[in-house]
Coordinates of C-alpha atoms in Angstrom, one line a residue:
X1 CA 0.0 0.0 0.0
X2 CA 1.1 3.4 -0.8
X3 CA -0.7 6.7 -0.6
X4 CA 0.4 10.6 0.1
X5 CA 1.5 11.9 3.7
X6 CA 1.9 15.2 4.9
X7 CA 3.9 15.2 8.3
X8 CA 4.0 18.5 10.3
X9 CA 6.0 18.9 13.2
X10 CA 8.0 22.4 13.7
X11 CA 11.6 20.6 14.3
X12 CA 13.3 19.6 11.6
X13 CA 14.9 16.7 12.9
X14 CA 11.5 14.6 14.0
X15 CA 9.7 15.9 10.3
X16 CA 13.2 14.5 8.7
X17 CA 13.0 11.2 11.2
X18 CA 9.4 10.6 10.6
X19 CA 10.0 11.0 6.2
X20 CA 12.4 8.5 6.5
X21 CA 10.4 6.2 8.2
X22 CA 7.6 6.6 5.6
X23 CA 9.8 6.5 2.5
X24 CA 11.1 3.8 3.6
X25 CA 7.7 1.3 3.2
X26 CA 7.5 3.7 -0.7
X27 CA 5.1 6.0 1.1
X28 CA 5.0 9.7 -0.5
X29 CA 6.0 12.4 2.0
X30 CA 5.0 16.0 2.0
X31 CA 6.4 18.3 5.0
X32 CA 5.5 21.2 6.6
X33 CA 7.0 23.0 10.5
X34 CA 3.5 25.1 10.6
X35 CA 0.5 24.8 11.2
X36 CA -0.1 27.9 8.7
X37 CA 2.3 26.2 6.1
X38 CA 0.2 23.0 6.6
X39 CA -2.7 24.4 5.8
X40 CA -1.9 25.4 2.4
X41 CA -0.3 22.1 1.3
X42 CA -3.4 20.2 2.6
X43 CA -6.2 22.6 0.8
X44 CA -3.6 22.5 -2.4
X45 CA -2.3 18.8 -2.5
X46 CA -4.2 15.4 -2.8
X47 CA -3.0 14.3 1.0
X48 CA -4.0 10.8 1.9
X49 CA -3.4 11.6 5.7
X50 CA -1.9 14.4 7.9
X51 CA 0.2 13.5 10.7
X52 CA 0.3 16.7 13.2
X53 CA 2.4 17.8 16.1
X54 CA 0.8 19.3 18.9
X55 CA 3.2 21.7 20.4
X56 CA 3.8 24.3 17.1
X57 CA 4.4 27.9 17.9
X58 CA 2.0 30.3 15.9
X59 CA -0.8 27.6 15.3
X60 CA -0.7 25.0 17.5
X61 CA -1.8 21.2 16.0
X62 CA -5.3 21.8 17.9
X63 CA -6.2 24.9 15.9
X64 CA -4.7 23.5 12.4
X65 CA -6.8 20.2 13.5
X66 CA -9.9 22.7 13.8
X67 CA -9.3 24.5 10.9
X68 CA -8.5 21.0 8.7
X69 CA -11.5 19.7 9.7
X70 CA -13.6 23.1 8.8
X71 CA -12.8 23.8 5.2
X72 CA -14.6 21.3 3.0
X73 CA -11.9 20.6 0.7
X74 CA -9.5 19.1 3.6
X75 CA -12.2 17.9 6.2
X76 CA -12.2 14.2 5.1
X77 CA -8.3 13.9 5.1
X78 CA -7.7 11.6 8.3
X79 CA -5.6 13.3 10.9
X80 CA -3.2 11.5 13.5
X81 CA -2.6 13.9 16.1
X82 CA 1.6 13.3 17.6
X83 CA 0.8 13.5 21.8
X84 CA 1.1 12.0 25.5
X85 CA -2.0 9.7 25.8
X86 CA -1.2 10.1 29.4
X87 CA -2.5 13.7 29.6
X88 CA -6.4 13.4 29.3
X89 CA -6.5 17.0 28.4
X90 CA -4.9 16.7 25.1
X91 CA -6.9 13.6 24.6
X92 CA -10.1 15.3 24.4
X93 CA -9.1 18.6 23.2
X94 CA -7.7 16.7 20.5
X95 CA -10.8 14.5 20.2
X96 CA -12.9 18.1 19.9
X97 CA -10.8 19.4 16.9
X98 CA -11.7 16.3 15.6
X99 CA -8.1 14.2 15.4
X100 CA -9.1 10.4 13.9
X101 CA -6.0 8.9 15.5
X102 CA -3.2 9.4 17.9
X103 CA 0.5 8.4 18.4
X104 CA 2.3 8.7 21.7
X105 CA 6.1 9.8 21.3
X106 CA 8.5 8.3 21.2
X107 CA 7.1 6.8 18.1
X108 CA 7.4 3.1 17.1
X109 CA 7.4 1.9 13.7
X110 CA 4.2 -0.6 13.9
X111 CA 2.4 1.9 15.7
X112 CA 3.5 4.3 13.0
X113 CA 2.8 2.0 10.3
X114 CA 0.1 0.8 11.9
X115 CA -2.0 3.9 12.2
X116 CA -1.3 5.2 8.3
X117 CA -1.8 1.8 6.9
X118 CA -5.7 1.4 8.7
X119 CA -6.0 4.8 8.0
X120 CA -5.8 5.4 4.3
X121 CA -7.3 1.8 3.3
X122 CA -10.0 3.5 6.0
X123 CA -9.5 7.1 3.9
X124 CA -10.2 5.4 0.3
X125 CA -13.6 3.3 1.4
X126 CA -15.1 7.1 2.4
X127 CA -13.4 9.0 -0.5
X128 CA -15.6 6.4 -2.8
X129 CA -18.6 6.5 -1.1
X130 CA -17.9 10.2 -0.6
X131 CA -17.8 10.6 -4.4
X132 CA -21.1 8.6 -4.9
X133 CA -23.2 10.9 -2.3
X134 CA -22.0 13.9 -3.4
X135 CA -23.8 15.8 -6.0
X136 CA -23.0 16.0 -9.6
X137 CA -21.1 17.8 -11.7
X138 CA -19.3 19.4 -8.7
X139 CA -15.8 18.1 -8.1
X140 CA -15.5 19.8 -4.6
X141 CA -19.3 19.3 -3.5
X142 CA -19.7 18.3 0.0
X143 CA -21.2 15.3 0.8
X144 CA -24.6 14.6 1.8
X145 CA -23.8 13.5 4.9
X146 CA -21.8 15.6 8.0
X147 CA -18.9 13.9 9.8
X148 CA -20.1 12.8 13.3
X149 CA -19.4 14.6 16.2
X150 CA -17.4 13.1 19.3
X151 CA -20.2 13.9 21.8
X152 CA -22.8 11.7 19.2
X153 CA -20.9 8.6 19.4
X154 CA -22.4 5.9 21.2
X155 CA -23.0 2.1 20.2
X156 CA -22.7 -1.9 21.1
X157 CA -19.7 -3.5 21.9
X158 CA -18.4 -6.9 22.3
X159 CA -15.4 -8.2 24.2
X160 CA -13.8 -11.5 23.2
X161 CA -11.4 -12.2 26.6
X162 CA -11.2 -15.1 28.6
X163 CA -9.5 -13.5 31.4
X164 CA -11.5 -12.4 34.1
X165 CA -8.5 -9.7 35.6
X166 CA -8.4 -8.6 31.7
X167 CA -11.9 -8.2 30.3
X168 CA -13.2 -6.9 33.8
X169 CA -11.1 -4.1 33.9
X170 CA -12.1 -3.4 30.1
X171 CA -15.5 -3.9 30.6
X172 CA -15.6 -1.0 33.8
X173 CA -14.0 1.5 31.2
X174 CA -16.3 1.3 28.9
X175 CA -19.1 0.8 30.2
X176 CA -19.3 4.3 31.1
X177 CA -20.4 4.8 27.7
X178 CA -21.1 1.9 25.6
X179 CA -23.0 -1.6 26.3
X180 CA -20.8 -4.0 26.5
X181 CA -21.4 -7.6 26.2
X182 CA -18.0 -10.4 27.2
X183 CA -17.5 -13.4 25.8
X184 CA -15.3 -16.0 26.9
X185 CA -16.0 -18.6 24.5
X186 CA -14.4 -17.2 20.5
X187 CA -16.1 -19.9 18.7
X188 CA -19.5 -19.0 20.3
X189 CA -18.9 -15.5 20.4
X190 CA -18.5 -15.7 16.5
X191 CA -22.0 -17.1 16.1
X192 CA -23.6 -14.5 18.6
X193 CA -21.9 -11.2 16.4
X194 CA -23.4 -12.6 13.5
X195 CA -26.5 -13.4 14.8
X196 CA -26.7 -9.8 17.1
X197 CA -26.1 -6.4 15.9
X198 CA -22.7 -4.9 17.3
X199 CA -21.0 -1.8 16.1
X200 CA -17.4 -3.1 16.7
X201 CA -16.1 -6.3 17.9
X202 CA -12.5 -6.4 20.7
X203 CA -10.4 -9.1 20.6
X204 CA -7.8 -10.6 22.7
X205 CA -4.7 -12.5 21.2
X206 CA -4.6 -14.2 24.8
X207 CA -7.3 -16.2 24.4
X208 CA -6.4 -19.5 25.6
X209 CA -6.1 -22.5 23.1
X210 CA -7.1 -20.1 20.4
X211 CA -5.7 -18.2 17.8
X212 CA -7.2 -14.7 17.9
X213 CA -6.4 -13.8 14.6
X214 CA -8.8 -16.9 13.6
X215 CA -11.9 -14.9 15.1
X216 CA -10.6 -11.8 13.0
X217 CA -10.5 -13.7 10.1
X218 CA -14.1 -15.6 10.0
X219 CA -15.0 -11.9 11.2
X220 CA -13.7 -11.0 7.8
X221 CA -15.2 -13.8 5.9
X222 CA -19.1 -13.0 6.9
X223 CA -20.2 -10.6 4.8
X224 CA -22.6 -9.6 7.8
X225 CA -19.6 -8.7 9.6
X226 CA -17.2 -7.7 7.5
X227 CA -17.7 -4.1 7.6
X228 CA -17.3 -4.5 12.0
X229 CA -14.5 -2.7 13.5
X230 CA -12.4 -5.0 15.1
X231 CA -9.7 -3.9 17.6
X232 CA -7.2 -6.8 19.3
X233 CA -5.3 -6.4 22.4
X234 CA -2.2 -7.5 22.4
X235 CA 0.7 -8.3 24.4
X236 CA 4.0 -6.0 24.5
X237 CA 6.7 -7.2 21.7
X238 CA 3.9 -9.4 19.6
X239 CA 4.9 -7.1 16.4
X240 CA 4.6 -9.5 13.9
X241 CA 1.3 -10.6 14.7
X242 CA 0.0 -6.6 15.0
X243 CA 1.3 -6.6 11.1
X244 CA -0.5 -9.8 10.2
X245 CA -3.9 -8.6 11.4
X246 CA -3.2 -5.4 10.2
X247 CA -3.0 -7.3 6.5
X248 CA -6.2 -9.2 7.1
X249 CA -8.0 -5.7 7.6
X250 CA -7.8 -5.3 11.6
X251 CA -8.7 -1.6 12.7
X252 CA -6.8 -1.3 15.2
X253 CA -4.6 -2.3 18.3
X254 CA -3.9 -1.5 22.0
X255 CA -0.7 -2.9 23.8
X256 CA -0.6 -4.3 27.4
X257 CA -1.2 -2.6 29.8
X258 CA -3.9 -0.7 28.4
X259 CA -4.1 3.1 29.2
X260 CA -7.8 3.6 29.9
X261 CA -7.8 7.2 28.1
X262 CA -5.9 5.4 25.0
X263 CA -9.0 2.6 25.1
X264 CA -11.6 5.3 25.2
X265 CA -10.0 7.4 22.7
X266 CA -9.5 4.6 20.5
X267 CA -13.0 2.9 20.4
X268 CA -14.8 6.2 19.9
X269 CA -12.0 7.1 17.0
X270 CA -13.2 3.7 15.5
X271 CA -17.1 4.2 16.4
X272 CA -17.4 7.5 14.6
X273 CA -16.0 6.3 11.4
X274 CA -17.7 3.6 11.4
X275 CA -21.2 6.4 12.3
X276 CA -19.8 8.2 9.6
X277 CA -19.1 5.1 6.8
X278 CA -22.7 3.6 7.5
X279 CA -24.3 7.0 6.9
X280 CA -22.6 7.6 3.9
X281 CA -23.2 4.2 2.7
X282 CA -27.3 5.0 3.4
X283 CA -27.1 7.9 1.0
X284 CA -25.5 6.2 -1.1
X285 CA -28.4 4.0 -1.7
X286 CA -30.5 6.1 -1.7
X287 CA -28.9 7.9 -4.6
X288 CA -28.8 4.8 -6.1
X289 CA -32.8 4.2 -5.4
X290 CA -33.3 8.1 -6.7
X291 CA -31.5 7.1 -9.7
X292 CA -33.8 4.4 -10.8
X293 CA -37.3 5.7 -9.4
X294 CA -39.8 8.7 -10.5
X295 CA -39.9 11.5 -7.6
X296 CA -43.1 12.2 -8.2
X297 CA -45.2 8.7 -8.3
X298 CA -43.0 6.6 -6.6
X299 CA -42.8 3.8 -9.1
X300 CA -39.7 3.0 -11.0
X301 CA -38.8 5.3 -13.5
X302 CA -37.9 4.8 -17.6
X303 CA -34.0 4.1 -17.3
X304 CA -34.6 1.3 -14.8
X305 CA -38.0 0.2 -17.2
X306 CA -35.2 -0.3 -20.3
X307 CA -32.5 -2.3 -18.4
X308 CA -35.3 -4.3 -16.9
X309 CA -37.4 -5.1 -19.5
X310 CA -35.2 -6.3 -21.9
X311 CA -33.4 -8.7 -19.1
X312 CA -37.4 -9.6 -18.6
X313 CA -38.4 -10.7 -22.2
X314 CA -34.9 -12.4 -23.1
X315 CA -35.6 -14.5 -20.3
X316 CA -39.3 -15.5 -21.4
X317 CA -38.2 -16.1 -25.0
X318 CA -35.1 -18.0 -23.9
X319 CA -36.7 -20.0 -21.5
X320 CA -40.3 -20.3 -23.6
X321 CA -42.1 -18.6 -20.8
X322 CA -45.3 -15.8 -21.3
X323 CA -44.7 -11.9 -20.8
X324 CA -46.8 -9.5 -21.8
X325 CA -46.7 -5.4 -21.6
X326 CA -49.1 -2.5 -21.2
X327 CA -48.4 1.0 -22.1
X328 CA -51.3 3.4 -20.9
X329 CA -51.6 7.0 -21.2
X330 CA -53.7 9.4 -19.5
X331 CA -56.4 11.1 -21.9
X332 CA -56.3 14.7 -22.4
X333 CA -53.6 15.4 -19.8
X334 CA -52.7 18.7 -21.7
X335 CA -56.2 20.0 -20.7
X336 CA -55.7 19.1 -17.1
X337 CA -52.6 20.8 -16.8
X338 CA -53.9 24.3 -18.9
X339 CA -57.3 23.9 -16.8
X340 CA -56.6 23.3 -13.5
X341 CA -52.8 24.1 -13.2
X342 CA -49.8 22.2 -13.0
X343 CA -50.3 21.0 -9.4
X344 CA -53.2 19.6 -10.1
X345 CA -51.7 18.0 -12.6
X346 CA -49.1 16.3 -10.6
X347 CA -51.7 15.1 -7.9
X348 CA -53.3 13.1 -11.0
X349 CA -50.2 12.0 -11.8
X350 CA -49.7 10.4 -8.3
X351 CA -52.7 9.0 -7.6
X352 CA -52.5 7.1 -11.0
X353 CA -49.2 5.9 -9.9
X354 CA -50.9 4.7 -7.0
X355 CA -53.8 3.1 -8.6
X356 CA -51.5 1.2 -10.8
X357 CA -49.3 -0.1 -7.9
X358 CA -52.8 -1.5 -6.3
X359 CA -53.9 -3.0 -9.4
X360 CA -50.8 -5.2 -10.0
X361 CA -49.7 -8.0 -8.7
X362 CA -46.2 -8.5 -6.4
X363 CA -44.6 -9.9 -9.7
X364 CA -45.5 -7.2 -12.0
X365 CA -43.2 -4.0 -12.3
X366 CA -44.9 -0.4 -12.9
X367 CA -42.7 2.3 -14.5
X368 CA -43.8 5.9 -15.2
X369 CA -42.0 5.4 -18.8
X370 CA -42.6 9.5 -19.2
X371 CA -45.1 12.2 -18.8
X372 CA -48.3 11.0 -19.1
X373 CA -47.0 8.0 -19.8
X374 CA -46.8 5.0 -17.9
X375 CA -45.7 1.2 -18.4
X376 CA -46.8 -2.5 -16.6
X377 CA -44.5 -5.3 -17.1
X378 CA -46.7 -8.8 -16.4
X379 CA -44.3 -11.5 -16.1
X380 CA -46.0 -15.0 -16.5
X381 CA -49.5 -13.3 -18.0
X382 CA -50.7 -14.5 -21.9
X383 CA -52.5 -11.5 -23.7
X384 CA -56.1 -12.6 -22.2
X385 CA -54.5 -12.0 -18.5
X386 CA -52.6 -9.0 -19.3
X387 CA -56.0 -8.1 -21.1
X388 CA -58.1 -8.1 -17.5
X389 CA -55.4 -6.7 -15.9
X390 CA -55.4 -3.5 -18.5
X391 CA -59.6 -3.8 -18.2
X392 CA -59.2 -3.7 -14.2
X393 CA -57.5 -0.7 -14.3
X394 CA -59.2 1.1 -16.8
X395 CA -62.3 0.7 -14.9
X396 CA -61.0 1.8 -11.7
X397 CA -60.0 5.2 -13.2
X398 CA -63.1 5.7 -15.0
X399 CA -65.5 4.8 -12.0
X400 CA -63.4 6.4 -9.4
X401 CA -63.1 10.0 -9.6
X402 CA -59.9 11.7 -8.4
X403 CA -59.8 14.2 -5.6
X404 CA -57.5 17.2 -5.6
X405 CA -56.9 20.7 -4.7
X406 CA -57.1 19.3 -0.9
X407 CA -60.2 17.8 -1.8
X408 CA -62.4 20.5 -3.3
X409 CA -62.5 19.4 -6.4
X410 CA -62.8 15.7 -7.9
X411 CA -61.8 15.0 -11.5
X412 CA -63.2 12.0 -13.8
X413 CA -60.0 10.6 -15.7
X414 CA -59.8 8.2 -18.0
X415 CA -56.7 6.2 -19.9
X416 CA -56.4 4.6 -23.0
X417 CA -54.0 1.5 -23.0
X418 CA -52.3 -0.8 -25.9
X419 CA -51.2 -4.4 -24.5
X420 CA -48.8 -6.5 -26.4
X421 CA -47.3 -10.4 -25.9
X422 CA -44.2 -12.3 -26.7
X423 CA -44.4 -14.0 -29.8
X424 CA -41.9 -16.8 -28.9
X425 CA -38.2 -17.1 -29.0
X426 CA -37.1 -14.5 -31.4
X427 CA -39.4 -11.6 -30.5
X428 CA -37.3 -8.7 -28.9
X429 CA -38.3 -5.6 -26.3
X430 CA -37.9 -3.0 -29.0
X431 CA -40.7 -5.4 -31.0
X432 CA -43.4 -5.4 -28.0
X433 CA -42.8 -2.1 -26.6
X434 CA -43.7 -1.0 -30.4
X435 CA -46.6 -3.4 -30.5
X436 CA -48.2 -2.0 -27.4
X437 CA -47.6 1.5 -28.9
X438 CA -49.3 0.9 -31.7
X439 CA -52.0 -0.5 -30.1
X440 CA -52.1 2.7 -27.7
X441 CA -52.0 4.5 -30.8
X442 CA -55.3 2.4 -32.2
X443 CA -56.9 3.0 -28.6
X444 CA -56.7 6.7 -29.2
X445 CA -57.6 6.8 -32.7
X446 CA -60.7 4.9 -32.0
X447 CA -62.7 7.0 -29.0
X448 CA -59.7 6.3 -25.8
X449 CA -60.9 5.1 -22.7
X450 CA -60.0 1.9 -24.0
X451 CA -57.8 -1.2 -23.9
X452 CA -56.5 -2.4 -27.5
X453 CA -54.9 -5.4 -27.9
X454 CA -51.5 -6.2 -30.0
X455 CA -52.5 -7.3 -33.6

């Protein structure tokens, strides 16, 4: 793994210590001694993480921290704050200018290596869900969703220990803020985090007559649980095994004996991102569900209609299975819109959509194809059931008039519709989407309020 790193620190010797380090394992190294000087590189450079002293004169590390995390085109860039875990005070101040990680000097290489490596494999899961949520055409848009705040983290947490002097201790800490379940048992435990919800999973590499890193790595394996954040304890010169879970996608690690200000500051480092990631990943979707479904009805729009639909009928003709299609149009929507306005329009508009998504069945797919416009696909259904399905809703708009303006006013619609079949193996989309427009067409020309059938 390589990616960009700016280090700021304002003596030379520790920003030249901390390069060589990081060149070393073919990272790329940017270096600033200001906060001020820092600033710029960040807002003008593609940094992959910021490592920041705390003692800088000028502009301290909590005030370039602030400011990083303040300007939109820097905020996201992970930020490992260089301190002494041991004074609380610089633990939450620099939890308040929003610092993701923190190394205690003297700096060791796996804790080093460690931090950057989670880090920026962390950095480049957001930056790509960051680039799906934010909105389009604008390369510097914020995202749709706000980085979480220190005070708003809270969630579930499970201890894998089976030593009682160990995971009591742990437990006491954190229950102060989290609910924490223990488990003594790993191969149990493993069953109960997939089957319960937890928001981040702690393992011990003391377990007794089993390997730790197992746990991590079935942890991995579950796609359920694959997205946990998992954080092992480990004992004091276990280096190589810190690397190997690092490699298999571990978070993060604490060292015996374990600082209770260091376990505090670590779990809620790990709970917000993960806050952060799932939120992201919700808009996400729902872009994703915006993309493919009509605003105004709520049924899935034309793009989605053309991808599905021709999937749909190759599979009928392959497979020698029925599908038929209905296209249905309201009548005299032009006069609607130039009578009683376009909100009124709209409201017609929805409570079609809504008719139509009664009338179908949990197989069928309804698509507003465009306007006034709007499309059934009837998997399964020969022309004379696609033909009662078209009748049933025909009937149910002309029978039932629609209310709108809040009610005031009730308008008698009607809809004209053109249904058309597969006609066995060789017959295409493109050929029964223009069937059933034809036979719209015909429904039209011969009085609407109708349902013509495919010739």
């Amino acid at each position: 793994m390589t990616a960009r790193v700016l280090v700021v620190d304002d003596i030379v010797a520790n920003v030249k210590l901390l390069e060589a380090r990081l060149k070393a394992e073919y990272f790329e190294v940017l270096t600033a001694t200001s906060g001020f000087e820092a600033l710029d590189i960040a807002g003008n450079s593609d940094c992959d993480i910021i490592i920041l002293d705390i003692m800088m004169p000028g502009l301290d590390g909590f005030e370039t921290c602030r400011r990083l995390k303040s300007n939109p085109k820097t905020a996201h860039i992970p930020v490992v704050m260089v301190t002494a875990l041991d004074q609380p005070s610089d633990r939450v101040t620099g939890l308040e200018a929003g610092a993701d990680d923190f190394l205690t000097k003297p700096i060791k290489d796996v804790a080093l290596l460690t931090r950057v490596k989670n880090l920026v494999r962390v950095k480049r899961l957001i930056d790509e869900l960051r680039t799906r949520s934010a909105s389009r055409g604008d390369t510097m848009a914020q995202p749709a969703v706000a980085p979480v705040s220190e005070a708003a983290v809270t969630g579930r947490v499970i201890l894998v220990d089976d030593r009682p002097s160990s995971y009591e201790r742990l437990k006491t800490t954190l229950s102060k803020r989290f609910d924490v379940d223990v488990h003594t048992d790993p191969e149990s435990a493993l069953f109960h985090i997939a089957d319960e919800t937890y928001d981040l999973v702690i393992v011990s590499l003391s377990l007794r007559d089993y390997d730790g890193l197992r746990l991590c790595s079935q942890l991995q394996n579950l796609e359920k649980t694959r997205a946990l954040p998992i954080v092992i304890i480990s004992e004091p010169e276990n280096d190589g095994k810190l690397m190997r879970a690092l490699d298999m996608g571990v978070s993060d690690y604490l060292v015996r004996p374990i600082d209770a200000n260091e376990l505090m500051a670590r779990i809620v480092t790990q709970l917000r991102r993960k806050l952060y990631a799932d939120q992201l990943r919700e808009s996400v979707e729902q872009t994703m569900e915006m993309a493919i479904m009509d605003g105004l009805t709520g049924l899935h729009n034309r793009r989605y209609f053309d991808t599905h639909f021709k999937s749909l009928t190759h599979q009928a003709a392959t497979r020698g299975k029925t599908l038929s299609l209905v296209l249905t149009d309201i009548d005299f929507f032009k006069s609607i819109n130039d009578t009683h306005g376009h909100d009124v329009g709209d409201e017609v508009l929805r409570e079609f959509g809504d008719r139509i998504r009664r009338s179908v069945r949990g197989a069928d797919l309804a698509c507003r194809y465009g306007g006034e416009e709007f499309v059934l696909i009837l998997p399964d259904s020969d022309q004379d059931a696609a033909a009662a399905i078209a009748e049933r809703l025909r009937a149910r708009m002309d029978h039932d008039p629609i209310p709108v303006a809040g009610g005031q006013k009730q308008l008698t619609i009607t809809i004209s519709l053109g249904v058309s079949t597969i006609q066995g193996p060789e017959d295409t989309a493109e050929a029964m989407l223009k069937r059933a427009d034809e036979a719209l067409y015909k429904a039209k020309r011969d009085g609407r309020n109708r349902v013509m059938l495919a010739a």
